[in-house]
Short mmCIF file of C-alpha atoms in Angstrom, two decimals:
data_model
loop_
_atom_site.label_atom_id
_atom_site.label_comp_id
_atom_site.label_asym_id
_atom_site.label_seq_id
_atom_site.Cartn_x
_atom_site.Cartn_y
_atom_site.Cartn_z
CA UNK Q 5 61.18 -0.62 -4.85
CA UNK Q 6 57.83 -2.02 -6.21
CA UNK Q 7 56.61 -5.35 -5.73
CA UNK Q 8 56.96 -7.52 -8.84
CA UNK Q 9 52.50 -8.90 -10.21
CA UNK Q 10 52.62 -12.50 -10.34
CA UNK Q 11 53.87 -13.25 -14.44
CA UNK Q 12 50.01 -14.59 -16.26
CA UNK Q 13 49.74 -17.95 -16.93
CA UNK Q 14 50.11 -19.01 -20.63
CA UNK Q 15 47.17 -19.74 -23.49
CA UNK Q 16 48.53 -23.74 -22.95
CA UNK Q 17 47.91 -23.67 -18.81
CA UNK Q 18 44.78 -21.56 -19.08
CA UNK Q 19 43.48 -24.43 -21.18
CA UNK Q 20 44.98 -27.49 -18.68
CA UNK Q 21 43.23 -25.41 -15.68
CA UNK Q 22 40.13 -24.74 -17.22
CA UNK Q 23 39.49 -28.78 -18.20
CA UNK Q 24 40.21 -29.40 -14.65
CA UNK Q 25 37.58 -27.15 -12.90
CA UNK Q 26 34.00 -26.83 -12.47
CA UNK Q 27 32.04 -25.28 -14.53
CA UNK Q 28 34.35 -25.28 -17.17
CA UNK Q 29 35.54 -28.35 -17.27
CA UNK Q 30 31.47 -29.87 -18.76
CA UNK Q 31 31.66 -27.64 -21.83
CA UNK Q 32 32.96 -29.46 -25.29
CA UNK Q 33 36.91 -28.58 -26.11
CA UNK Q 34 36.10 -26.23 -28.86
CA UNK Q 35 33.76 -23.61 -26.14
CA UNK Q 36 35.92 -23.84 -23.32
CA UNK Q 37 38.44 -23.14 -25.87
CA UNK Q 38 36.69 -19.71 -26.70
CA UNK Q 39 36.28 -19.21 -23.13
CA UNK Q 40 39.81 -19.77 -22.52
CA UNK Q 41 41.13 -17.05 -25.96
CA UNK Q 42 37.66 -14.58 -23.87
CA UNK Q 43 39.31 -14.80 -21.21
CA UNK Q 44 41.76 -12.11 -19.68
CA UNK Q 45 44.50 -13.71 -16.80
CA UNK Q 46 45.09 -10.31 -14.44
CA UNK Q 47 47.07 -10.63 -12.04
CA UNK Q 48 47.00 -8.85 -9.01
CA UNK Q 49 49.08 -7.22 -5.80
CA UNK Q 50 48.19 -8.17 -2.05
CA UNK Q 51 45.08 -6.38 -1.46
CA UNK Q 52 45.01 -4.37 -4.29
CA UNK Q 53 40.95 -4.63 -5.09
CA UNK Q 54 39.54 -7.00 -8.22
CA UNK Q 55 36.05 -5.42 -8.15
CA UNK Q 56 33.83 -3.01 -5.35
CA UNK Q 57 30.22 -3.49 -4.31
CA UNK Q 58 28.18 -1.75 -5.98
CA UNK Q 59 30.02 -1.52 -9.06
CA UNK Q 60 27.87 -2.28 -12.35
CA UNK Q 61 29.20 -5.30 -13.90
CA UNK Q 62 29.88 -7.25 -16.91
CA UNK Q 63 32.06 -10.06 -15.93
CA UNK Q 64 32.44 -13.47 -14.50
CA UNK Q 65 35.91 -14.42 -12.47
CA UNK Q 66 37.57 -17.23 -11.55
CA UNK Q 67 40.28 -17.45 -9.60
CA UNK Q 68 43.74 -19.38 -11.35
CA UNK Q 69 46.25 -18.87 -8.00
CA UNK Q 70 46.34 -17.23 -5.00
CA UNK Q 71 43.36 -16.50 -2.84
CA UNK Q 72 40.87 -13.88 -3.20
CA UNK Q 73 38.46 -12.25 -0.03
CA UNK Q 74 35.39 -11.41 -0.30
CA UNK Q 75 34.24 -8.48 1.55
CA UNK Q 76 30.74 -6.70 2.30
CA UNK Q 77 30.96 -2.92 3.04
CA UNK Q 78 28.29 -0.59 4.89
CA UNK Q 79 27.37 3.07 4.51
CA UNK Q 80 28.91 4.33 7.00
CA UNK Q 81 32.12 2.53 5.86
CA UNK Q 82 32.07 -0.69 7.93
CA UNK Q 83 33.67 -3.52 6.90
CA UNK Q 84 33.68 -7.13 7.00
CA UNK Q 85 35.38 -9.91 5.40
CA UNK Q 86 32.30 -12.69 4.39
CA UNK Q 87 34.60 -15.45 2.86
CA UNK Q 88 37.90 -16.04 0.91
CA UNK Q 89 38.48 -17.93 -2.95
CA UNK Q 90 40.75 -20.95 -3.94
CA UNK Q 91 41.52 -20.89 -6.69
CA UNK Q 92 39.34 -23.10 -8.79
CA UNK Q 93 36.18 -21.29 -7.26
CA UNK Q 94 34.14 -18.74 -9.12
CA UNK Q 95 33.44 -15.32 -7.19
CA UNK Q 96 31.16 -12.01 -8.51
CA UNK Q 97 29.06 -14.69 -11.31
CA UNK Q 98 26.38 -16.79 -9.73
CA UNK Q 99 24.48 -14.36 -8.07
CA UNK Q 100 24.12 -12.26 -10.81
CA UNK Q 101 24.28 -13.83 -14.31
CA UNK Q 102 20.97 -15.40 -14.46
CA UNK Q 103 19.29 -13.13 -11.72
CA UNK Q 104 18.26 -9.65 -11.46
CA UNK Q 105 21.75 -8.20 -10.07
CA UNK Q 106 23.48 -5.76 -12.39
CA UNK Q 107 26.23 -4.66 -9.70
CA UNK Q 108 28.16 -7.07 -7.82
CA UNK Q 109 27.59 -7.20 -4.33
CA UNK Q 110 30.59 -7.61 -2.40
CA UNK Q 111 33.92 -6.10 -2.90
CA UNK Q 112 36.83 -8.39 -3.98
CA UNK Q 113 40.35 -8.03 -2.58
CA UNK Q 114 42.81 -10.07 -3.15
CA UNK Q 115 44.39 -11.87 -0.21
CA UNK Q 116 47.68 -12.60 -1.49
CA UNK Q 117 49.32 -12.12 -4.83
CA UNK Q 118 46.55 -13.79 -7.26
CA UNK Q 119 45.22 -14.84 -10.80
CA UNK Q 120 42.46 -14.53 -11.50
CA UNK Q 121 40.40 -15.09 -14.79
CA UNK Q 122 37.88 -12.58 -16.23
CA UNK Q 123 35.64 -13.39 -18.84
CA UNK Q 124 33.37 -11.13 -20.26
CA UNK Q 125 29.35 -12.21 -19.01
CA UNK Q 126 27.59 -12.75 -22.34
CA UNK Q 127 30.52 -15.23 -23.23
CA UNK Q 128 30.24 -17.09 -20.00
CA UNK Q 129 26.35 -17.16 -19.95
CA UNK Q 130 25.70 -17.75 -23.60
CA UNK Q 131 28.58 -20.88 -23.33
CA UNK Q 132 26.34 -22.85 -20.52
CA UNK Q 133 22.71 -21.72 -21.82
CA UNK Q 134 20.46 -23.89 -23.96
CA UNK Q 135 22.07 -27.31 -22.73
CA UNK Q 136 20.90 -29.22 -19.97
CA UNK Q 137 23.31 -31.15 -19.01
CA UNK Q 138 24.95 -27.80 -18.74
CA UNK Q 139 22.66 -25.93 -16.71
CA UNK Q 140 22.05 -28.99 -14.53
CA UNK Q 141 25.90 -28.45 -13.49
CA UNK Q 142 25.55 -25.09 -12.80
CA UNK Q 143 22.82 -25.16 -10.41
CA UNK Q 144 24.52 -27.91 -9.10
CA UNK Q 145 26.83 -25.53 -8.63
CA UNK Q 146 24.39 -22.68 -7.23
CA UNK Q 147 23.26 -25.59 -4.88
CA UNK Q 148 26.40 -25.61 -2.95
CA UNK Q 149 27.05 -22.06 -3.07
CA UNK Q 150 23.28 -21.52 -1.93
CA UNK Q 151 24.47 -24.44 1.01
CA UNK Q 152 28.03 -22.79 2.00
CA UNK Q 153 26.20 -19.37 2.26
CA UNK Q 154 24.04 -20.66 4.37
CA UNK Q 155 26.71 -22.48 6.99
CA UNK Q 156 28.85 -19.54 7.08
CA UNK Q 157 26.66 -17.89 9.64
CA UNK Q 158 26.83 -21.16 11.78
CA UNK Q 159 30.32 -21.52 11.10
CA UNK Q 160 31.39 -18.24 12.62
CA UNK Q 161 29.39 -19.00 16.15
CA UNK Q 162 31.02 -23.01 15.95
CA UNK Q 163 34.66 -24.05 17.72
CA UNK Q 164 37.93 -24.21 15.79
CA UNK Q 165 37.50 -28.68 15.20
CA UNK Q 166 34.08 -27.27 13.45
CA UNK Q 167 35.49 -24.95 11.42
CA UNK Q 168 38.96 -26.63 10.02
CA UNK Q 169 36.82 -29.94 8.90
CA UNK Q 170 34.11 -27.17 7.01
CA UNK Q 171 37.62 -25.66 5.28
CA UNK Q 172 38.37 -29.13 4.24
CA UNK Q 173 35.53 -30.46 2.99
CA UNK Q 174 35.30 -27.54 1.30
CA UNK Q 175 39.10 -27.73 -0.39
CA UNK Q 176 38.31 -31.40 -0.76
CA UNK Q 177 35.05 -29.88 -3.56
CA UNK Q 178 37.75 -27.96 -5.28
CA UNK Q 179 40.64 -30.15 -5.28
CA UNK Q 180 39.53 -33.80 -4.46
CA UNK Q 181 41.33 -35.55 -1.30
CA UNK Q 182 44.38 -34.53 -2.42
CA UNK Q 183 44.84 -30.85 -1.22
CA UNK Q 184 47.85 -28.93 -2.86
CA UNK Q 185 47.86 -26.76 -0.11
CA UNK Q 186 50.14 -26.45 3.17
CA UNK Q 187 48.53 -27.00 6.51
CA UNK Q 188 49.22 -23.49 7.45
CA UNK Q 189 47.32 -22.42 4.39
CA UNK Q 190 44.83 -24.54 5.54
CA UNK Q 191 44.31 -22.74 8.77
CA UNK Q 192 44.28 -19.42 7.24
CA UNK Q 193 41.61 -20.34 4.78
CA UNK Q 194 39.20 -22.21 8.25
CA UNK Q 195 39.51 -18.63 9.51
CA UNK Q 196 41.73 -20.51 12.77
CA UNK Q 197 44.65 -18.85 14.66
CA UNK Q 198 47.45 -21.25 13.68
CA UNK Q 199 48.06 -22.38 16.86
CA UNK Q 200 44.98 -24.00 17.29
CA UNK Q 201 45.01 -24.80 14.17
CA UNK Q 202 48.46 -27.39 14.63
CA UNK Q 203 46.59 -28.84 17.43
CA UNK Q 204 43.27 -29.95 15.46
CA UNK Q 205 45.48 -30.89 12.40
CA UNK Q 206 47.34 -33.39 15.28
CA UNK Q 207 44.00 -34.36 15.93
CA UNK Q 208 43.00 -35.49 12.25
CA UNK Q 209 46.09 -36.76 11.93
CA UNK Q 210 46.01 -39.31 14.71
CA UNK Q 211 42.40 -40.27 13.91
CA UNK Q 212 43.80 -41.41 10.37
CA UNK Q 213 40.94 -38.08 8.53
CA UNK Q 214 44.30 -36.87 7.27
CA UNK Q 215 48.18 -37.16 6.19
CA UNK Q 216 50.24 -34.02 5.87
CA UNK Q 217 52.77 -34.17 2.87
CA UNK Q 218 55.76 -32.14 2.00
CA UNK Q 219 53.75 -29.35 -0.59
CA UNK Q 220 50.17 -30.45 -0.17
CA UNK Q 221 48.00 -32.80 2.11
CA UNK Q 222 46.22 -36.01 1.29
CA UNK Q 223 42.92 -36.24 3.00
CA UNK Q 224 42.41 -39.78 4.24
CA UNK Q 225 38.39 -40.15 4.85
CA UNK Q 226 36.77 -36.92 3.69
CA UNK Q 227 33.07 -38.83 5.12
CA UNK Q 228 34.18 -38.21 8.53
CA UNK Q 229 36.04 -35.17 8.20
CA UNK Q 230 32.47 -33.89 6.76
CA UNK Q 231 31.02 -35.86 10.08
CA UNK Q 232 32.34 -33.47 11.70
CA UNK Q 233 30.89 -30.30 10.45
CA UNK Q 234 27.72 -31.55 9.23
CA UNK Q 235 26.66 -33.63 12.70
CA UNK Q 236 27.80 -31.04 14.78
CA UNK Q 237 24.14 -29.64 14.06
CA UNK Q 238 22.66 -33.06 14.52
CA UNK Q 239 23.02 -33.81 17.99
CA UNK Q 240 21.00 -32.14 19.99
CA UNK S 19 -8.03 -25.16 25.52
CA UNK S 20 -5.78 -26.63 22.57
CA UNK S 21 -5.13 -23.45 19.85
CA UNK S 22 -6.91 -25.09 16.43
CA UNK S 23 -4.49 -24.93 13.02
CA UNK S 24 -5.04 -22.93 10.18
CA UNK S 25 -7.42 -24.29 8.08
CA UNK S 26 -5.64 -25.85 4.89
CA UNK S 27 -6.59 -24.10 1.77
CA UNK S 28 -8.92 -26.10 -1.03
CA UNK S 29 -7.42 -28.15 -3.64
CA UNK S 30 -8.74 -24.96 -6.59
CA UNK S 31 -7.20 -22.30 -4.23
CA UNK S 32 -3.77 -24.57 -4.74
CA UNK S 33 -4.07 -24.26 -8.09
CA UNK S 34 -5.14 -20.86 -8.02
CA UNK S 35 -1.49 -20.46 -6.21
CA UNK S 36 0.41 -22.48 -7.74
CA UNK S 37 -0.59 -20.03 -11.33
CA UNK S 38 1.09 -17.00 -9.67
CA UNK S 39 4.19 -17.62 -8.24
CA UNK S 40 7.93 -18.50 -8.98
CA UNK S 41 8.80 -20.99 -10.38
CA UNK S 42 5.49 -22.60 -10.31
CA UNK S 43 3.64 -19.91 -12.82
CA UNK S 44 6.59 -21.39 -15.33
CA UNK S 45 5.31 -24.63 -15.43
CA UNK S 46 2.49 -26.00 -18.05
CA UNK S 47 -0.58 -26.26 -16.77
CA UNK S 48 -1.06 -29.71 -16.94
CA UNK S 49 2.50 -30.32 -14.88
CA UNK S 50 1.82 -27.16 -12.68
CA UNK S 51 -1.76 -29.99 -11.54
CA UNK S 52 0.33 -32.47 -11.04
CA UNK S 53 2.28 -30.72 -8.51
CA UNK S 54 -0.55 -29.49 -6.76
CA UNK S 55 -2.07 -32.98 -6.44
CA UNK S 56 1.36 -34.14 -5.31
CA UNK S 57 2.16 -31.16 -2.61
CA UNK S 58 0.30 -31.72 1.13
CA UNK S 59 -0.88 -28.21 2.28
CA UNK S 60 0.42 -28.60 5.94
CA UNK S 61 -1.02 -26.36 8.53
CA UNK S 62 1.55 -25.23 11.64
CA UNK S 63 1.25 -23.49 14.71
CA UNK S 64 3.72 -20.77 16.22
CA UNK S 65 6.16 -22.03 17.08
CA UNK S 66 5.69 -25.39 15.20
CA UNK S 67 9.07 -27.00 13.54
CA UNK S 68 8.77 -27.74 9.30
CA UNK S 69 11.93 -29.41 9.82
CA UNK S 70 15.14 -29.12 11.56
CA UNK S 71 19.25 -28.34 10.30
CA UNK S 72 21.39 -31.90 10.14
CA UNK S 73 17.64 -34.18 9.34
CA UNK S 74 17.03 -36.22 6.68
CA UNK S 75 15.57 -33.82 3.11
CA UNK S 76 13.66 -35.63 1.04
CA UNK S 77 10.81 -32.84 -0.05
CA UNK S 78 10.54 -29.47 -1.17
CA UNK S 79 8.80 -26.49 0.28
CA UNK S 80 6.91 -23.52 -0.32
CA UNK S 81 5.35 -21.02 1.79
CA UNK S 82 1.45 -20.60 1.15
CA UNK S 83 0.33 -18.28 3.91
CA UNK S 84 1.87 -17.02 7.12
CA UNK S 85 5.43 -16.87 8.16
CA UNK S 86 8.42 -19.27 8.42
CA UNK S 87 11.91 -18.59 10.61
CA UNK S 88 14.87 -19.85 9.57
CA UNK S 89 17.66 -20.68 11.72
CA UNK S 90 21.12 -21.73 12.44
CA UNK S 91 21.73 -24.05 15.73
CA UNK S 92 26.08 -24.22 16.97
CA UNK S 93 26.67 -27.95 17.83
CA UNK S 94 26.30 -26.25 21.34
CA UNK S 95 22.68 -24.85 21.21
CA UNK S 96 23.25 -21.36 19.97
CA UNK S 97 20.47 -19.90 17.64
CA UNK S 98 20.37 -17.80 15.19
CA UNK S 99 17.52 -16.53 13.50
CA UNK S 100 18.92 -16.47 9.65
CA UNK S 101 16.19 -14.64 7.97
CA UNK S 102 12.32 -15.10 7.38
CA UNK S 103 10.02 -16.71 4.21
CA UNK S 104 7.04 -15.14 3.36
CA UNK S 105 4.09 -16.82 1.08
CA UNK S 106 5.18 -17.57 -2.39
CA UNK S 107 8.63 -18.21 -1.46
CA UNK S 108 10.39 -21.15 -1.01
CA UNK S 109 12.93 -23.10 1.08
CA UNK S 110 15.06 -25.74 1.93
CA UNK S 111 15.13 -26.41 -1.73
CA UNK S 112 17.25 -24.57 -3.44
CA UNK S 113 19.53 -25.34 -1.51
CA UNK S 114 19.82 -29.13 -1.53
CA UNK S 115 17.95 -30.32 -4.58
CA UNK S 116 20.44 -30.08 -7.59
CA UNK S 117 23.72 -29.80 -5.45
CA UNK S 118 25.24 -32.63 -2.82
CA UNK S 119 23.59 -32.25 0.58
CA UNK S 120 21.46 -34.85 1.51
CA UNK S 121 20.43 -33.41 4.83
CA UNK S 122 18.28 -29.39 6.16
CA UNK S 123 21.10 -26.79 6.70
CA UNK S 124 18.95 -25.04 8.54
CA UNK S 125 16.01 -25.03 10.87
CA UNK S 126 12.51 -23.99 9.88
CA UNK S 127 10.00 -23.01 12.66
CA UNK S 128 6.81 -21.43 11.79
CA UNK S 129 6.83 -18.00 13.52
CA UNK S 130 3.16 -17.39 12.70
CA UNK S 131 0.39 -20.11 11.63
CA UNK S 132 1.27 -21.09 8.55
CA UNK S 133 0.49 -23.11 5.51
CA UNK S 134 3.47 -24.87 3.69
CA UNK S 135 3.16 -27.18 0.57
CA UNK S 136 5.34 -30.33 1.24
CA UNK S 137 6.51 -31.51 -2.19
CA UNK S 138 8.24 -34.56 -3.21
CA UNK S 139 11.57 -33.46 -4.24
CA UNK S 140 11.34 -35.77 -6.79
CA UNK S 141 8.28 -34.47 -7.84
CA UNK S 142 9.45 -31.18 -8.34
CA UNK S 143 12.69 -31.34 -9.75
CA UNK S 144 11.60 -34.04 -12.26
CA UNK S 145 8.95 -31.42 -13.50
CA UNK S 146 11.94 -28.49 -13.89
CA UNK S 147 14.46 -30.79 -14.99
CA UNK S 148 15.41 -31.27 -18.91
CA UNK S 149 14.01 -28.04 -19.72
CA UNK S 150 15.71 -25.34 -21.23
CA UNK S 151 13.71 -22.37 -20.51
CA UNK S 152 12.79 -23.65 -16.63
CA UNK S 153 15.98 -24.73 -15.12
CA UNK S 154 17.15 -20.78 -16.47
CA UNK S 155 14.36 -19.88 -14.51
CA UNK S 156 15.51 -21.84 -11.84
CA UNK S 157 18.74 -20.32 -12.38
CA UNK S 158 18.05 -16.77 -11.35
CA UNK S 159 16.01 -17.79 -8.38
CA UNK S 160 18.94 -19.87 -7.04
CA UNK S 161 20.77 -15.91 -8.57
CA UNK S 162 18.13 -13.99 -6.86
CA UNK S 163 18.90 -16.05 -3.62
CA UNK S 164 22.36 -16.19 -3.80
CA UNK S 165 22.59 -12.11 -3.66
CA UNK S 166 20.20 -11.97 -0.97
CA UNK S 167 22.12 -14.33 1.72
CA UNK S 168 25.03 -12.60 0.46
CA UNK S 169 23.19 -9.12 1.67
CA UNK S 170 21.70 -10.24 4.95
CA UNK S 171 24.98 -9.99 7.20
CA UNK S 172 24.93 -6.66 5.43
CA UNK S 173 21.51 -6.02 6.51
CA UNK S 174 22.00 -6.95 9.94
CA UNK S 175 24.86 -4.05 10.33
CA UNK S 176 23.17 -1.64 8.07
CA UNK S 177 20.43 1.20 9.69
CA UNK S 178 16.38 0.79 9.88
CA UNK S 179 15.95 3.04 6.84
CA UNK S 180 17.73 0.65 4.76
CA UNK S 181 17.21 -2.61 6.13
CA UNK S 182 13.15 -1.60 5.11
CA UNK S 183 14.49 -0.13 2.09
CA UNK S 184 15.52 -4.50 1.59
CA UNK S 185 12.76 -5.55 3.01
CA UNK S 186 10.43 -3.89 0.46
CA UNK S 187 12.61 -4.43 -2.38
CA UNK S 188 12.37 -8.11 -1.23
CA UNK S 189 8.34 -8.28 -1.24
CA UNK S 190 8.56 -6.61 -4.51
CA UNK S 191 9.68 -8.79 -5.77
CA UNK S 192 7.46 -11.57 -4.10
CA UNK S 193 4.14 -9.55 -4.53
CA UNK S 194 4.44 -7.06 -7.70
CA UNK S 195 3.52 -3.31 -6.77
CA UNK S 196 1.12 -4.40 -4.29
CA UNK S 197 2.16 -5.96 -0.88
CA UNK S 198 -0.83 -7.14 0.55
CA UNK S 199 1.01 -6.99 4.24
CA UNK S 200 -0.13 -4.23 7.15
CA UNK S 201 3.00 -1.58 7.44
CA UNK S 202 3.51 -3.30 11.23
CA UNK S 203 4.08 -6.87 9.43
CA UNK S 204 7.31 -5.14 7.20
CA UNK S 205 8.31 -3.57 10.07
CA UNK S 206 8.45 -6.87 11.65
CA UNK S 207 10.13 -8.46 8.01
CA UNK S 208 12.98 -6.27 8.20
CA UNK S 209 13.76 -6.84 11.83
CA UNK S 210 13.27 -4.09 13.69
CA UNK S 211 11.88 -2.07 16.97
CA UNK S 212 8.24 -0.63 15.23
CA UNK S 213 8.50 2.78 16.61
CA UNK S 214 11.80 2.46 14.73
CA UNK S 215 9.63 1.70 11.62
CA UNK S 216 6.80 4.32 11.72
CA UNK S 217 8.74 7.10 11.72
CA UNK S 218 11.05 5.32 8.18
CA UNK S 219 7.80 4.05 6.76
CA UNK S 220 6.60 7.82 7.37
CA UNK S 221 9.19 9.23 5.60
CA UNK S 222 8.80 6.92 2.24
CA UNK S 223 4.68 8.28 2.43
CA UNK S 224 6.36 11.34 2.54
CA UNK S 225 8.52 11.05 -0.50
CA UNK S 226 5.66 9.22 -2.50
CA UNK S 227 7.90 5.88 -2.48
CA UNK S 228 4.96 4.15 -0.91
CA UNK S 229 1.66 4.56 -0.36
CA UNK S 230 -0.34 2.77 2.74
CA UNK S 231 -3.59 1.33 1.90
CA UNK S 232 -6.08 -0.29 5.00
CA UNK S 233 -5.19 -3.71 4.14
CA UNK S 234 -1.98 -3.61 1.93
CA UNK S 235 1.56 -1.52 1.23
CA UNK S 236 1.17 0.35 -2.30
CA UNK S 237 4.26 0.50 -3.66
CA UNK S 238 4.66 3.65 -5.95
CA UNK S 239 8.38 3.76 -6.74
CA UNK S 240 10.23 0.70 -6.67
CA UNK S 241 13.47 1.74 -8.23
CA UNK S 242 13.64 4.89 -5.38
CA UNK S 243 13.16 2.15 -2.61
CA UNK S 244 15.50 0.12 -4.54
CA UNK S 245 18.52 2.70 -4.28
CA UNK S 246 17.95 3.10 -0.77
CA UNK S 247 19.58 0.00 -0.24
CA UNK S 248 21.70 -0.81 -2.74
CA UNK S 249 23.37 2.69 -3.64
CA UNK S 250 24.22 2.58 0.48
CA UNK S 251 27.70 0.43 -0.75
CA UNK S 252 29.07 3.19 -3.47
CA UNK S 253 28.73 6.01 -1.51
CA UNK S 254 32.09 5.97 -1.34
#
């Protein structure tokens, strides 16, 4: 029996999605519609590869649902997971589109069953080029991504509490204060053991930082959550 | 006896420097002059700290001479050197200027005696905002920096030959094919032992990839050098 692939979203669902996520939400409705029509929503099973490190790149990618692991691979075949992409995030895009690289700098693999939007590079690039407002939004996305890439090596050395706060801050940036993800999955994104996550999430609940609901997590105090990981470095 | 600080460059020297390096070289001569006049060329001794991770950020930085180590520090005081900045490169800037962060994401410390240009953020930002051409140059810089940040964790796992090729490619991007740096320093930037570097550089000379001169290294075949580290990942 083969595992069924996830059902791809309708055009109406894609249009609603595009109106909600950065940077597509900044486009005019007409330009957004043009991108949505040119985009292919592709279903991936768990462990399926979307693209390979070093492979030729002609498409921009955005995650619609599920979760994507970005992996780096060495010459000798050593593999390391660099980060997880969550729905609403771009991947395999900002480090190439306006730069010199014509290949993907890492391998993308579905961590769970996922739907990813593949958008032709030229389409994506032309929708944002030539408009000062849109380009400054893209610069903002690049800046946040650079900041995240700088934080990642630190996070791998930080204790679970700091990592969990960092993951929550990141989810708030994508989803706002109502994160449509269960506590267990947040632990997974932060890369910490479920039991450890449970203790820390309990502490965050006690401090009124978060409030878990049935299908989502409500972030009550994003500033304090942010302070947990950012101030980590100033307390010298 | 105190160690003298390096002598700061004259306005004429700074103007010539700005006309040569990205992204300042893309500005009109008048705007470039304005930035140069607003910039403070600051001398730093070896081991002096330029700014601290988590500290408030109001300035953009560009290295004029010397070398700057960028360090990440954990809550518990663990420290790790992330990368070296070479003359002509921006640092502590692109991950904040158009993004959400108001603090430096890492600590900058002079590795050797250095001169860094400190430019007020507002000045730097306003010189580039509002012009489509200039913003796409900045997006290009951000993209290349993102690509580099993605490669760094892989490089830390790669053999010396790959790391050395990566360092040379990076130097070519900043200086062109005539790298005004001695072989020993290139090894240092690649983060490999001098003896190992010597063997690999010898191999690169034999293959006619590079040709060392008295005060600089001539890169004869930048494409082949690039292929050494980029193709590293495709050979699966």
